XYZ file of C-alpha atoms in Angstrom:
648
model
C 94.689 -143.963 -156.800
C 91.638 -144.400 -159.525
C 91.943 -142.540 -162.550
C 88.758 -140.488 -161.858
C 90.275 -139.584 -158.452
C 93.597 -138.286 -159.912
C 91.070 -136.049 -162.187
C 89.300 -134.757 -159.473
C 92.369 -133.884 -157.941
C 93.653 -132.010 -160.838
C 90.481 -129.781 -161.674
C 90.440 -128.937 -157.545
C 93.977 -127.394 -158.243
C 93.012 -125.196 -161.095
C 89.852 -124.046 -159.497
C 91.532 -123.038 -156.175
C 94.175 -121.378 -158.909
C 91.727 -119.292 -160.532
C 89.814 -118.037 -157.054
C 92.353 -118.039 -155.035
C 95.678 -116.105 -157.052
C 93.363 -113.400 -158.492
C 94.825 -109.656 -157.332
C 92.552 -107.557 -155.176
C 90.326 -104.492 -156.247
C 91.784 -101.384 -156.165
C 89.977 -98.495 -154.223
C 88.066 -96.024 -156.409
C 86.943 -92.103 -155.921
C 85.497 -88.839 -157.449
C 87.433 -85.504 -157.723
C 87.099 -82.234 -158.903
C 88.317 -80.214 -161.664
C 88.144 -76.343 -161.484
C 88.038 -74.309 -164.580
C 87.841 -70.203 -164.484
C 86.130 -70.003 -168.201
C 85.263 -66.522 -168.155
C 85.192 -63.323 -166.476
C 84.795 -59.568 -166.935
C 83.266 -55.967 -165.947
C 81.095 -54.185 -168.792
C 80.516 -50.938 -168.014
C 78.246 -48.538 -170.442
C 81.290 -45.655 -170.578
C 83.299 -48.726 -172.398
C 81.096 -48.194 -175.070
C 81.126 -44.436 -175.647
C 83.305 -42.013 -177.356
C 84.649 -39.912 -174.405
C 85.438 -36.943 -177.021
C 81.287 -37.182 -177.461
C 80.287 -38.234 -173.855
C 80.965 -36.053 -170.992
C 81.288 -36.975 -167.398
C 79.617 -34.864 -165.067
C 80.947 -34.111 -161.417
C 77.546 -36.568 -159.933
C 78.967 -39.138 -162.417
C 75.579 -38.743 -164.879
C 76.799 -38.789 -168.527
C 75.744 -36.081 -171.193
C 76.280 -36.697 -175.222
C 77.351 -33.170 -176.399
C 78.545 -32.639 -180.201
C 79.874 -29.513 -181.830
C 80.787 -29.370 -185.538
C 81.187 -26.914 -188.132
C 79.033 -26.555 -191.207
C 80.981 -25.913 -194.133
C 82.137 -22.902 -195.917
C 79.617 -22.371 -199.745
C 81.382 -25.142 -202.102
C 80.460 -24.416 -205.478
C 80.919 -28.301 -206.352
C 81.036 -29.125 -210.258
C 79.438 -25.581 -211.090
C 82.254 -24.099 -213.605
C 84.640 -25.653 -215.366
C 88.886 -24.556 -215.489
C 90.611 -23.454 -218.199
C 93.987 -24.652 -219.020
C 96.764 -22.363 -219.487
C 100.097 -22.732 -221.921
C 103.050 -20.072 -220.936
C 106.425 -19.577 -221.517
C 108.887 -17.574 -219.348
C 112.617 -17.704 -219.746
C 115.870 -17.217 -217.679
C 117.688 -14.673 -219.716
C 121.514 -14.034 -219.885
C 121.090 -10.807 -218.021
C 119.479 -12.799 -215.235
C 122.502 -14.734 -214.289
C 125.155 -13.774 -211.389
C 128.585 -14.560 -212.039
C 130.534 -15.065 -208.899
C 133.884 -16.649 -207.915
C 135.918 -14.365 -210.830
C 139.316 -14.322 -210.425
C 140.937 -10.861 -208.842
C 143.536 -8.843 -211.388
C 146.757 -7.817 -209.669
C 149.533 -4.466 -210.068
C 152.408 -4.190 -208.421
C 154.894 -0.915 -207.535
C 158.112 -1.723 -206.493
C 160.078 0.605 -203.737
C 162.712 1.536 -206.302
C 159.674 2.763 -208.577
C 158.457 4.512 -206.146
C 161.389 6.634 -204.752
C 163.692 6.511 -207.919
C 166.339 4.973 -206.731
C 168.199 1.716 -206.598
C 167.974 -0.259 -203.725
C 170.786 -2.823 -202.739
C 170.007 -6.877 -202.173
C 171.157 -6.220 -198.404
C 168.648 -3.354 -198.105
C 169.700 0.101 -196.789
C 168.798 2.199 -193.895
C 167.995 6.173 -194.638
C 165.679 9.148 -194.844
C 163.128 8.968 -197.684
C 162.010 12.965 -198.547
C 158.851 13.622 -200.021
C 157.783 12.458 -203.458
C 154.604 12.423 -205.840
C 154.245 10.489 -208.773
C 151.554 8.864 -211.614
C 151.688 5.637 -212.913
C 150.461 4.076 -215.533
C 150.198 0.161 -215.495
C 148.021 -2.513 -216.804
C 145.931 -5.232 -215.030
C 144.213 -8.390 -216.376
C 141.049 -9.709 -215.001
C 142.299 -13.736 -215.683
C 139.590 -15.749 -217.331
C 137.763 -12.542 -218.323
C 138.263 -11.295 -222.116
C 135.324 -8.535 -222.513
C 131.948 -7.955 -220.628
C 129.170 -5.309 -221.233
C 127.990 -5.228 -217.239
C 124.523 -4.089 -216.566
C 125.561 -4.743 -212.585
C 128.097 -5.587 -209.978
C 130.101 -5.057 -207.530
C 133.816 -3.988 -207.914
C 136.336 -4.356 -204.464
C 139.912 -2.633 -204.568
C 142.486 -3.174 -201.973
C 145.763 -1.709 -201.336
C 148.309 -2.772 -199.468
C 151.722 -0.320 -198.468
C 154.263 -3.435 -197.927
C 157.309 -0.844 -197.239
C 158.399 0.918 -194.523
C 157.523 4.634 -195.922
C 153.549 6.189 -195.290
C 151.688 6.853 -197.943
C 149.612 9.903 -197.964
C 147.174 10.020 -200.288
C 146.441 7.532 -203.330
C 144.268 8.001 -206.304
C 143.298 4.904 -208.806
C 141.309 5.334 -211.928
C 140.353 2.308 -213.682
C 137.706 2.327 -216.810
C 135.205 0.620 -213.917
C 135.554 3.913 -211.479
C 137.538 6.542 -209.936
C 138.986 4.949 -206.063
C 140.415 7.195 -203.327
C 142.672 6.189 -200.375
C 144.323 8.177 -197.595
C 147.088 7.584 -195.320
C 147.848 4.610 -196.090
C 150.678 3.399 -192.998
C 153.669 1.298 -193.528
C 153.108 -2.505 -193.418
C 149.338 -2.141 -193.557
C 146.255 -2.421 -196.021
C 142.922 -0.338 -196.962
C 139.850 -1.685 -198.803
C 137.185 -0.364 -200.676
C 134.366 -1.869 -202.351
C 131.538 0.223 -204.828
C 128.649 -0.496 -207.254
C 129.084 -0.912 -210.588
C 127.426 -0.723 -213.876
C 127.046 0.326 -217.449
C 130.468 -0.275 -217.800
C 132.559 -2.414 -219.939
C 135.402 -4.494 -219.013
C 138.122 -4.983 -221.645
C 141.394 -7.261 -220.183
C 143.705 -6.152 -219.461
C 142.549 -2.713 -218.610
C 144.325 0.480 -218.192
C 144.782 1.339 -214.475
C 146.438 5.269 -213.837
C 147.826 5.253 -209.995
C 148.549 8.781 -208.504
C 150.053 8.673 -205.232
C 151.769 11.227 -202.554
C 153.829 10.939 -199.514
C 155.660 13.385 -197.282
C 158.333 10.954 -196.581
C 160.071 9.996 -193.212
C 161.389 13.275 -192.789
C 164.240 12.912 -190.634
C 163.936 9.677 -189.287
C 165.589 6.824 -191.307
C 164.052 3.705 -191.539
C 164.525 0.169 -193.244
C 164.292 -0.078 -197.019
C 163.856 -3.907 -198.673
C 164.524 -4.621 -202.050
C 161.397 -6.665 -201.609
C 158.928 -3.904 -200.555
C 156.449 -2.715 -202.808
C 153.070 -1.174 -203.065
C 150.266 -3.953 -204.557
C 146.933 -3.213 -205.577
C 144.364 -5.590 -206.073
C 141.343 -5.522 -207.969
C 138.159 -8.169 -208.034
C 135.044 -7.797 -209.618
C 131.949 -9.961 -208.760
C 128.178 -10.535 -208.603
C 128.375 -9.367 -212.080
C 124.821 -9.483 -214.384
C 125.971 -8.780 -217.596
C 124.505 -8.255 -221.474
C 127.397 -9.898 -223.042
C 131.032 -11.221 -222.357
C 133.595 -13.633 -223.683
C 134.573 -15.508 -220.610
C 135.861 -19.143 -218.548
C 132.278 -19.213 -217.034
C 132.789 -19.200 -213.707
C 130.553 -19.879 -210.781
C 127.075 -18.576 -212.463
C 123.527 -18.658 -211.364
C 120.065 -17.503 -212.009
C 116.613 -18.152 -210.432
C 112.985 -18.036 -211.681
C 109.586 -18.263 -209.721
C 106.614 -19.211 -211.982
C 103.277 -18.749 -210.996
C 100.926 -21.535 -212.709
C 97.646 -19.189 -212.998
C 93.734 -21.260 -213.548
C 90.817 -19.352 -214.212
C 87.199 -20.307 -215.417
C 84.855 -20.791 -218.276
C 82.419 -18.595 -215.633
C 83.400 -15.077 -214.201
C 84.218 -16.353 -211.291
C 87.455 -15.588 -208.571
C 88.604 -18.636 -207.199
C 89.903 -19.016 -203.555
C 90.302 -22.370 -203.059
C 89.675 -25.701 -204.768
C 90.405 -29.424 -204.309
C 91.673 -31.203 -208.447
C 89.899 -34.796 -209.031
C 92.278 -35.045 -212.147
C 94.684 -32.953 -213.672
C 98.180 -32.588 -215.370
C 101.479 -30.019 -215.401
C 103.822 -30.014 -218.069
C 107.270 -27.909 -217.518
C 109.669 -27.724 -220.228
C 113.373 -26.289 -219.608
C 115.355 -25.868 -223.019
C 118.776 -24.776 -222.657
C 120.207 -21.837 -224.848
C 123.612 -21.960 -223.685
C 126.680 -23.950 -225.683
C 127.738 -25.209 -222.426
C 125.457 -27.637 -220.241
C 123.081 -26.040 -217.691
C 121.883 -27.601 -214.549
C 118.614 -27.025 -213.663
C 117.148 -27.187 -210.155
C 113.532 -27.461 -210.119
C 111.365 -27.519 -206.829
C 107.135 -27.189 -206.210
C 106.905 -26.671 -202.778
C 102.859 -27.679 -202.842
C 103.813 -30.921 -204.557
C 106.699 -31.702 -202.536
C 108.748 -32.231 -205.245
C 112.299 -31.273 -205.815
C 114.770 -32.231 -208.779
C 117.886 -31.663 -210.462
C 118.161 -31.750 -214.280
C 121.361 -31.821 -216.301
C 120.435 -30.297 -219.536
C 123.097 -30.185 -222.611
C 123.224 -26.704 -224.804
C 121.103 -25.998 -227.437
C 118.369 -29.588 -225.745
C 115.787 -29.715 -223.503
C 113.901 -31.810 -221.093
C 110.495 -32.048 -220.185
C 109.054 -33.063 -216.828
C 104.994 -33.723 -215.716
C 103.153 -33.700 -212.661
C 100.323 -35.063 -211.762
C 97.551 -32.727 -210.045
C 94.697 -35.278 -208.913
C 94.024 -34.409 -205.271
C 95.869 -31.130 -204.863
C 94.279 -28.912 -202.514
C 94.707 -24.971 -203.228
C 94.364 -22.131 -201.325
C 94.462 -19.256 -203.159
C 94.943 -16.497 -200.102
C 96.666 -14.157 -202.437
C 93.547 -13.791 -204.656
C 95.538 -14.193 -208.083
C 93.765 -17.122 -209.002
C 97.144 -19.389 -208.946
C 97.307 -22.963 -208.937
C 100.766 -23.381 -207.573
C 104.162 -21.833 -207.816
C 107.568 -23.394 -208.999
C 110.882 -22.161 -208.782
C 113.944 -22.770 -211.231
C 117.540 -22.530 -210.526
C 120.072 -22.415 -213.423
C 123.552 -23.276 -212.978
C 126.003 -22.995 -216.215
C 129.050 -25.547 -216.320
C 131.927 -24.161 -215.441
C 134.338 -23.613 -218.301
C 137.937 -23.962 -219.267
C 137.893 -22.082 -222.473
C 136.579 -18.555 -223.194
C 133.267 -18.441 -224.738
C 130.903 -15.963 -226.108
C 127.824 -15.383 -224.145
C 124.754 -13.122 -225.981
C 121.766 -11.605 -225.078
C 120.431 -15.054 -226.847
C 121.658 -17.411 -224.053
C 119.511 -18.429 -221.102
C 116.981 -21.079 -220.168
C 113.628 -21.194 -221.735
C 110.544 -22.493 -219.149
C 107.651 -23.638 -220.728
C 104.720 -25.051 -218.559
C 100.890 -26.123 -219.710
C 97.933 -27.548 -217.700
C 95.465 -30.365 -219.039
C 92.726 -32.184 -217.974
C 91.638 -30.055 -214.797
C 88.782 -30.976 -213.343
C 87.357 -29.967 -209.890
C 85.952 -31.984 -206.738
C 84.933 -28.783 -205.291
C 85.768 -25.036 -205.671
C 84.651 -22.012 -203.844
C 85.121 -18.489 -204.344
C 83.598 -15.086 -205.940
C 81.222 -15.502 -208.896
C 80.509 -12.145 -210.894
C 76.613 -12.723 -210.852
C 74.170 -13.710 -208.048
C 73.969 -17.535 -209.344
C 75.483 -19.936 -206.791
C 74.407 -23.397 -205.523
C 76.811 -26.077 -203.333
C 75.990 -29.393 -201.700
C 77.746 -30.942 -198.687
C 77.239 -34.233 -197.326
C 78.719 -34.501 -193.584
C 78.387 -37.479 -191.431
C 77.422 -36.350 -187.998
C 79.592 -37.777 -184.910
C 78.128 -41.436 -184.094
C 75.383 -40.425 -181.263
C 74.677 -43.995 -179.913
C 77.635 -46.426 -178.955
C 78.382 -48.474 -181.553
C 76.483 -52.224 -181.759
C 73.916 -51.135 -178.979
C 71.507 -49.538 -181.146
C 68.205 -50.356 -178.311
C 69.707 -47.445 -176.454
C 66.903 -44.472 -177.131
C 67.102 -41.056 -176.078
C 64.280 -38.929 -174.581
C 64.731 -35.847 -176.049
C 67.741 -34.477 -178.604
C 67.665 -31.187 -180.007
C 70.506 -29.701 -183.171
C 70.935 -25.757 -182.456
C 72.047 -24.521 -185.838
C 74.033 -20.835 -185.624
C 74.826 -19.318 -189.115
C 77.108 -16.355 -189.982
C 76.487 -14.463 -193.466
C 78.161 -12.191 -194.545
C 78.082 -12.481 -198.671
C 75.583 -9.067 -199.588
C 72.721 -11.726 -201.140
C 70.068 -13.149 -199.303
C 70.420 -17.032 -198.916
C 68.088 -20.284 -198.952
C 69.491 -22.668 -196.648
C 68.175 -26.228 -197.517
C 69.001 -28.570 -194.404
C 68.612 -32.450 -194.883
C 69.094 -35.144 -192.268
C 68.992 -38.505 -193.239
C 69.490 -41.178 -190.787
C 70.841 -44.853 -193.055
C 70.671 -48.219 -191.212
C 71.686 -51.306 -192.714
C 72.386 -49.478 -196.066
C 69.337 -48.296 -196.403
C 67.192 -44.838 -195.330
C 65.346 -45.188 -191.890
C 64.356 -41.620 -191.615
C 64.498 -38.154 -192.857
C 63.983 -34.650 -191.926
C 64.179 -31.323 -194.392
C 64.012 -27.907 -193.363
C 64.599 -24.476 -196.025
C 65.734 -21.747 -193.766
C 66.177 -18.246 -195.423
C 69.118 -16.314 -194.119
C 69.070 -12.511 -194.519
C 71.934 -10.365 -196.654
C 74.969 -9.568 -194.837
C 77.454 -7.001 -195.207
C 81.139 -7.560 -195.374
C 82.755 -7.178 -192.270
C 79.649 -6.897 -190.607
C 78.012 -10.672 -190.322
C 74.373 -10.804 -190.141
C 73.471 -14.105 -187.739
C 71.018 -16.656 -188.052
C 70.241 -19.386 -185.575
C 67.716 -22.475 -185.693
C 66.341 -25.016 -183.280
C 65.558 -28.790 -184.827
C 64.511 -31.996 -183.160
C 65.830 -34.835 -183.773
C 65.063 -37.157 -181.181
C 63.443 -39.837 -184.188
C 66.129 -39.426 -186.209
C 68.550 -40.367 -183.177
C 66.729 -42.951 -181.876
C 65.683 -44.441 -186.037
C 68.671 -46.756 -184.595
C 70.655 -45.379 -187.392
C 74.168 -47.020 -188.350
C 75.090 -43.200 -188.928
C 73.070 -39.912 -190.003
C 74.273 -38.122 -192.947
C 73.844 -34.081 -192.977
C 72.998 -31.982 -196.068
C 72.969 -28.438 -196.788
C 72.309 -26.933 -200.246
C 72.927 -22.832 -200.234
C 71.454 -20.386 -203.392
C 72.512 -17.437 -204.195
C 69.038 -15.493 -204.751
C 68.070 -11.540 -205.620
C 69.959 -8.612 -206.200
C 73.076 -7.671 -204.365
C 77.092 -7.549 -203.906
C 79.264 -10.290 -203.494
C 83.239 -8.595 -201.470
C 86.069 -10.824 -202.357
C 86.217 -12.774 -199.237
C 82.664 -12.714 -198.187
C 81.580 -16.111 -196.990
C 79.123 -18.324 -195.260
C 79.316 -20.512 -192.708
C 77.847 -21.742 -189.496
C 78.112 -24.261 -186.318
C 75.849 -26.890 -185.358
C 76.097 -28.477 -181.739
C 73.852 -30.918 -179.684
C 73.887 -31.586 -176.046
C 71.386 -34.319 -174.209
C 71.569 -35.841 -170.873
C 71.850 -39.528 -171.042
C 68.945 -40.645 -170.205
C 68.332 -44.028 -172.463
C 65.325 -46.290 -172.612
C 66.441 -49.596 -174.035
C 63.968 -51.794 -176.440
C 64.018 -55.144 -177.441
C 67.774 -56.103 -178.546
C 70.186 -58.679 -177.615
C 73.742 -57.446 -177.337
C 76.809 -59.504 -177.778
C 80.037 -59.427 -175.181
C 83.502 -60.195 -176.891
C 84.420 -63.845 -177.020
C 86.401 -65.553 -174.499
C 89.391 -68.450 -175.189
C 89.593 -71.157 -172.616
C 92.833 -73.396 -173.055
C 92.647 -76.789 -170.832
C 95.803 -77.932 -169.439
C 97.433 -81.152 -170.594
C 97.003 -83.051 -167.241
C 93.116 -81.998 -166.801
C 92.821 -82.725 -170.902
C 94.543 -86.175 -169.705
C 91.650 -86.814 -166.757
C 89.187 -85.555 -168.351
C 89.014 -87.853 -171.889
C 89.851 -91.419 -169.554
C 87.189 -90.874 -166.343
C 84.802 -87.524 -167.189
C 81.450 -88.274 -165.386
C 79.593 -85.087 -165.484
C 80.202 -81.343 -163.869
C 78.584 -77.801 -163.113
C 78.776 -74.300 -164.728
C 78.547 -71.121 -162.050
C 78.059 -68.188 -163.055
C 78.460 -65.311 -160.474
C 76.888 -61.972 -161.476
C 76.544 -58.500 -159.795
C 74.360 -56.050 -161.374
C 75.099 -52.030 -160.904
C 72.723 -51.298 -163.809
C 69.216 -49.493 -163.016
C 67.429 -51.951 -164.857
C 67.879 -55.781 -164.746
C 69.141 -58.243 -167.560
C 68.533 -61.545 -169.093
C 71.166 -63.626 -171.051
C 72.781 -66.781 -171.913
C 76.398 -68.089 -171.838
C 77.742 -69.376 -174.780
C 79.933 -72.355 -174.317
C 82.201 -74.129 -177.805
C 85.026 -75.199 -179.112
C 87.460 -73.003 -180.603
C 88.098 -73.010 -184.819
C 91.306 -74.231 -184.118
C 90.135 -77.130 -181.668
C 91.265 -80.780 -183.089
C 87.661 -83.041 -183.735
C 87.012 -85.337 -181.221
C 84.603 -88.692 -182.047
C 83.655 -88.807 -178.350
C 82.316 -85.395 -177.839
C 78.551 -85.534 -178.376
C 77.519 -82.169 -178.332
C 78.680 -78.819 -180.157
C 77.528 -76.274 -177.683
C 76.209 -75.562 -174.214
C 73.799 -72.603 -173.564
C 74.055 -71.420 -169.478
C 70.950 -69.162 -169.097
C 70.608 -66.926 -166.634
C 68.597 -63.941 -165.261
C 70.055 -61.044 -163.320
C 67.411 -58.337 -161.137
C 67.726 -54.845 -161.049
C 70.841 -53.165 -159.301
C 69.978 -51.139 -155.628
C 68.360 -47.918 -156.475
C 67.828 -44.561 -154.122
C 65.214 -42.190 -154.119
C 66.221 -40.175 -157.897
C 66.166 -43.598 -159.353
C 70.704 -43.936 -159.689
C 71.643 -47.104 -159.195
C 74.139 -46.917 -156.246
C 74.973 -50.982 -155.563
C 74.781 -54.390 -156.941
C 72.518 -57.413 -156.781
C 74.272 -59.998 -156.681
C 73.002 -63.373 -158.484
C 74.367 -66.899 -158.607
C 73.121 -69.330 -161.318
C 73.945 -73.176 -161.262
C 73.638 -75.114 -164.312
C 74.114 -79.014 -164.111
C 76.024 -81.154 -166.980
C 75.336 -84.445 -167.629
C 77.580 -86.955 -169.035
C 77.032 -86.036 -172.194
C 76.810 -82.023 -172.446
C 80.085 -82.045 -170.171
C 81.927 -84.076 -173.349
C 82.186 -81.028 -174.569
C 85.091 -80.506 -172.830
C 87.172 -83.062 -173.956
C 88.327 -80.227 -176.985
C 90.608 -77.169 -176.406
C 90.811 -74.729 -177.137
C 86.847 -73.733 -176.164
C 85.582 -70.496 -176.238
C 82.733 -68.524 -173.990
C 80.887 -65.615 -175.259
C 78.134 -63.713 -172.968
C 74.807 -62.537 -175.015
C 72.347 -60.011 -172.808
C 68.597 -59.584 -173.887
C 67.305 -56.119 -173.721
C 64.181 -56.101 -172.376
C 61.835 -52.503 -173.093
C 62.015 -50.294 -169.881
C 60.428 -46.787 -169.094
C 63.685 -43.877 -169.777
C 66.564 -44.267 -166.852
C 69.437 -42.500 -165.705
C 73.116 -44.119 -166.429
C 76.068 -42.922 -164.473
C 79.500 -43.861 -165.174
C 79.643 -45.709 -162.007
C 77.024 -48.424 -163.531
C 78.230 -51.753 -164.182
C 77.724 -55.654 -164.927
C 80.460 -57.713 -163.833
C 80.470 -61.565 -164.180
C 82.454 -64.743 -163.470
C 82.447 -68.196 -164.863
C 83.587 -71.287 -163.316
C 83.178 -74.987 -164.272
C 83.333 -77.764 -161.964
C 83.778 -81.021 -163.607
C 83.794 -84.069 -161.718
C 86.217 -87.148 -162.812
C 86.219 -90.660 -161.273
C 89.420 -92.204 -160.528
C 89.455 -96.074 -161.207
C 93.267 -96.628 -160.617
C 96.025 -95.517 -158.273
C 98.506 -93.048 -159.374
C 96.329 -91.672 -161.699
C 96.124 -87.978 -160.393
């Protein structure tokens, strides 16, 4: 074969090669990926205060508000006056408990004169009277002068033989007991004082029986009359004792008065200090228990004789109510408890606890009460109860109305200066004044006052909040009773009827998290998609608005997404209306909004979030029920092309 033949040959093979071995073409098709990105119900009662908005029983919605007007607040008028007193716990004041009892004993053979043997003897005892004299020592107790206390005897017959009658006289009292039977015990307990206790003391028994007669009964070596003595809750002037279980209590009334004559009955401290001191008088250690119930505040102090300790409270923000009319700040109580001692010691009319207590620095947020002469002027600044919902400030009402009713019964004619001031966006939209003069009243016998004031501009100034003002004076002559006061109610009610103006109100925000596998489709073979948006209106006016479509803060960048947003608008009609203009069923609307290759990019990130904005157009005033509602779904339909198989 030629050479050029053998070429031709060659180049035949690799052509047929190259045409003939290459693999077939795979099928291709388009599918759809469904995405729910947002959906939800707004209904006009989600955006009221139901304490403030009341349902009626046809399902129309009224905005009522009722709220007091404060009590005259005398705010920054007079000035306090500090006080610096001293009270003290004195030795007298103490109770001494716990003291051991003093004991005396009669033995059978003392009482019937005659030996009895270790084995005990059986016989007749005949009738016998005698007086002792014997001595009995109060243990731990040397001398006391007693102001008070309480001294309990008790005897007990331990033989066989009943005694008739038995008479005691100690240098504390005179005790009587009667018929005393075998085996048993009497008790007898009287009050004591002026007395003074010197141990041991001299105790002079005198005691009767009539015997057995002729019966015989059992006689013990080991019988024996024994009388007990104990004296306790003692408050004494002086003693040399072992302190025993001891303890005294002190309530201390802080007092506050003013630079004006003026009666306080309550106030509320910006700033202000209390400084107790407790020095102890005693030789021994005293603890010291100290509680202030309108603080809160409860503490124990261990205090060494003859030192003292010194503890301060802060005042700022203490609220007082002085019901008792003594012009008190606050009360504190002290208990004093002694150590317990081992050794005697000498206790004088110079032991106790000393309580010192001062105020500084008071200074007033606001204070009302009773001033001497007919000069009085307070200021109050109230913020009324939010009248339109939050964030929807197009809503307007057609007609709102604030009844005032006011009570006086102070015995001075009053000027009432009234101030509304509605504040948006930090700043004063509108304002209305009124002076209203309220005639004298008489204690006990309120003279009412009531007042009519529109305020539809003021409500519908689109305020943030209104603020309410009230200034009372004190004018002429007259009488002002401890207790007097003035005071009042002011309360709204308005059906809710609304006219909306131009606004544009934002629904919350929506997050939209793609799943890995539609993530997976979507960033290889994305070719474009649809956004529906399904929307039934059940509002008696219609709506305009735009979905919001982006990707989330948290979403990872993405160099093939071309766009940062889509905007879905969208119109919605009226909702079905009857005769009295309620809106009693939806209109239903379906919007379709096409994406191109490039807007549906967009969805290549995740998270994305959806947020729905509706424009407020001006209507004429309508009638909202609590059955009125928008409700609204989102899907998105992308469409993906599949080049290869297995890829879905």
């Amino acid at each position: 074969m030629k050479g050029y033949q053998v070429v031709l040959v060659v180049l035949s093979l690799v052509l047929v090669g190259i045409f003939c071995l290459r693999p077939p073409a795979f099928p291709r098709w388009d599918t759809t990926l469904n995405i729910p990105l947002y959906q939800s119900t707004f209904r006009l009662v989600d955006f009221l205060d139901s304490t403030r908005f009341q349902v009626q029983p046809d399902s129309t919605i009224n905005f009522a508000c009722d709220f007091p007007i404060d009590t005259v607040t005398p705010e920054g008028v007079i000035d306090l006056v500090s006080v610096d007193e001293t009270s003290r716990i004195a030795l007298g004041d103490f109770m001494f408990t716990d003291i051991p009892k003093g004991h005396v004993g009669m033995s059978l053979e003392q009482l019937i004169g005659m030996p009895v043997p270790d084995s005990g003897l059986k016989q007749a005892v005949p009738p016998f009277e005698m007086t002792l004299l014997r001595e009995c020592s109060l243990p731990g107790v040397a001398n006391a002068e007693v102001m008070l206390g309480v001294m309990r005897t008790t005897l007990s017959n331990q033989t066989g033989i009943p005694i008739d009658s038995v008479v005691i006289c100690l240098p504390l009292g005179k005790v009587r007991f009667g018929n005393v039977q075998p085996r048993t015990t009497q008790s007898s307990r009287a009050d004591i004082g002026g007395v003074h206790i010197c141990s041991p003391m001299s105790v002079v028994i005198s005691l009767g029986s009539a015997g057995t007669g002729a019966d015989t009964v059992r006689l013990l070596k080991s019988d024996s009359l024994l009388l007990e003595v104990m004296v306790d809750s003692l408050q004494v002037s002086n003693a040399r004792v072992r302190i025993p279980i001891a303890k005294a209590r002190r309530l201390c009334r802080v007092s506050t008065g003013s630079s004006q004559p003026f009666k306080i009955d309550s106030l509320t401290l910006a700033s202000g200090l209390c400084r107790i001191t407790l020095a102890n008088d005693f030789d021994v250690p005293v603890n010291a228990e100290l509680t202030v119930p309108k603080l809160s505040k409860s503490q124990d102090y261990r205090i060494r004789g003859h030192h003292s300790t010194v503890v301060e409270f802060d005042l700022s923000g203490m609220r007082i109510d002085n019901r008792s009319k003594t012009n008190s700040l606050l009360d504190f109580e002290v208990i004093a408890v002694p150590d317990p001692s081992e050794e005697l010691v000498d206790l004088t009319k110079h032991d106790g606890l000393v309580i010192g207590y001062e105020t500084r620095q008071l200074k007033p947020v606001c204070i009302a009460g009773e001033f001497q002469r007919p000069v009085y002027a307070a200021s109050v600044l109230e913020t009324l109860p939010q009248l339109i919902p939050y964030g929807i400030k197009g809503l307007r009402v057609p007609n709102a109305e604030l009844m005032l009713d006011i009570e006086n019964s102070i015995g001075f004619p009053l000027e009432l200066q009234l101030g509304l001031v509605a504040h948006r966006d930090g700043e004063e939209a509108a304002r209305l004044d009124r002076l209203l003069v309220v005639p004298a009243g008489e204690f006990g016998a309120p003279r009412a006052f009531e007042s009519v004031l529109g305020v539809t501009d003021l409500v519908n100034a689109g305020a943030d909040f209104i603020i309410f003002e009230h200034t009372v004076r004190m004018t002429g002559r007259g009488s002002y009773t401890s207790g007097a006061w003035v005071a009042g109610r002011a309360a709204m009610c308005t059906p809710l009827r609304l006219a909306f103006v131009s606004d544009t109100v934002a629904g919350p925000t929506k997050s939209v998290q793609l799943q890995q596998s539609h993530r997976n489709l979507i960033a290889e073979h994305l070719v474009g998609g649809e956004v529906k948006l399904s929307v039934a209106n059940q509002f008696p006016t219609g709506f305009a608005g735009w979905l919001a479509i982006a990707p989330d803060s948290t979403a990872a960048p993405d160099p093939d997404v071309l766009v940062d947003e889509i905007l879905v608008p969208f119109g919605v009609p009226t909702g079905r209306l009857d005769h009295l203009g309620n809106c009693v069923g939806e209109s239903d609307t379906v919007v379709q909004f096409f994406l191109d290759s490039l807007e549906a990019t967009l969805f290549r990130r995740s998270p994305l979030k959806a947020q729905l904005f509706l424009v407020l157009e001006p209507t004429d005033t309508l009638n909202f029920r609590t059955t009125d509602h928008l409700r609204i779904g989102v899907l998105v339909e992308l469409r993906v092309r599949v080049k290869q198989w297995g890829r879905i």
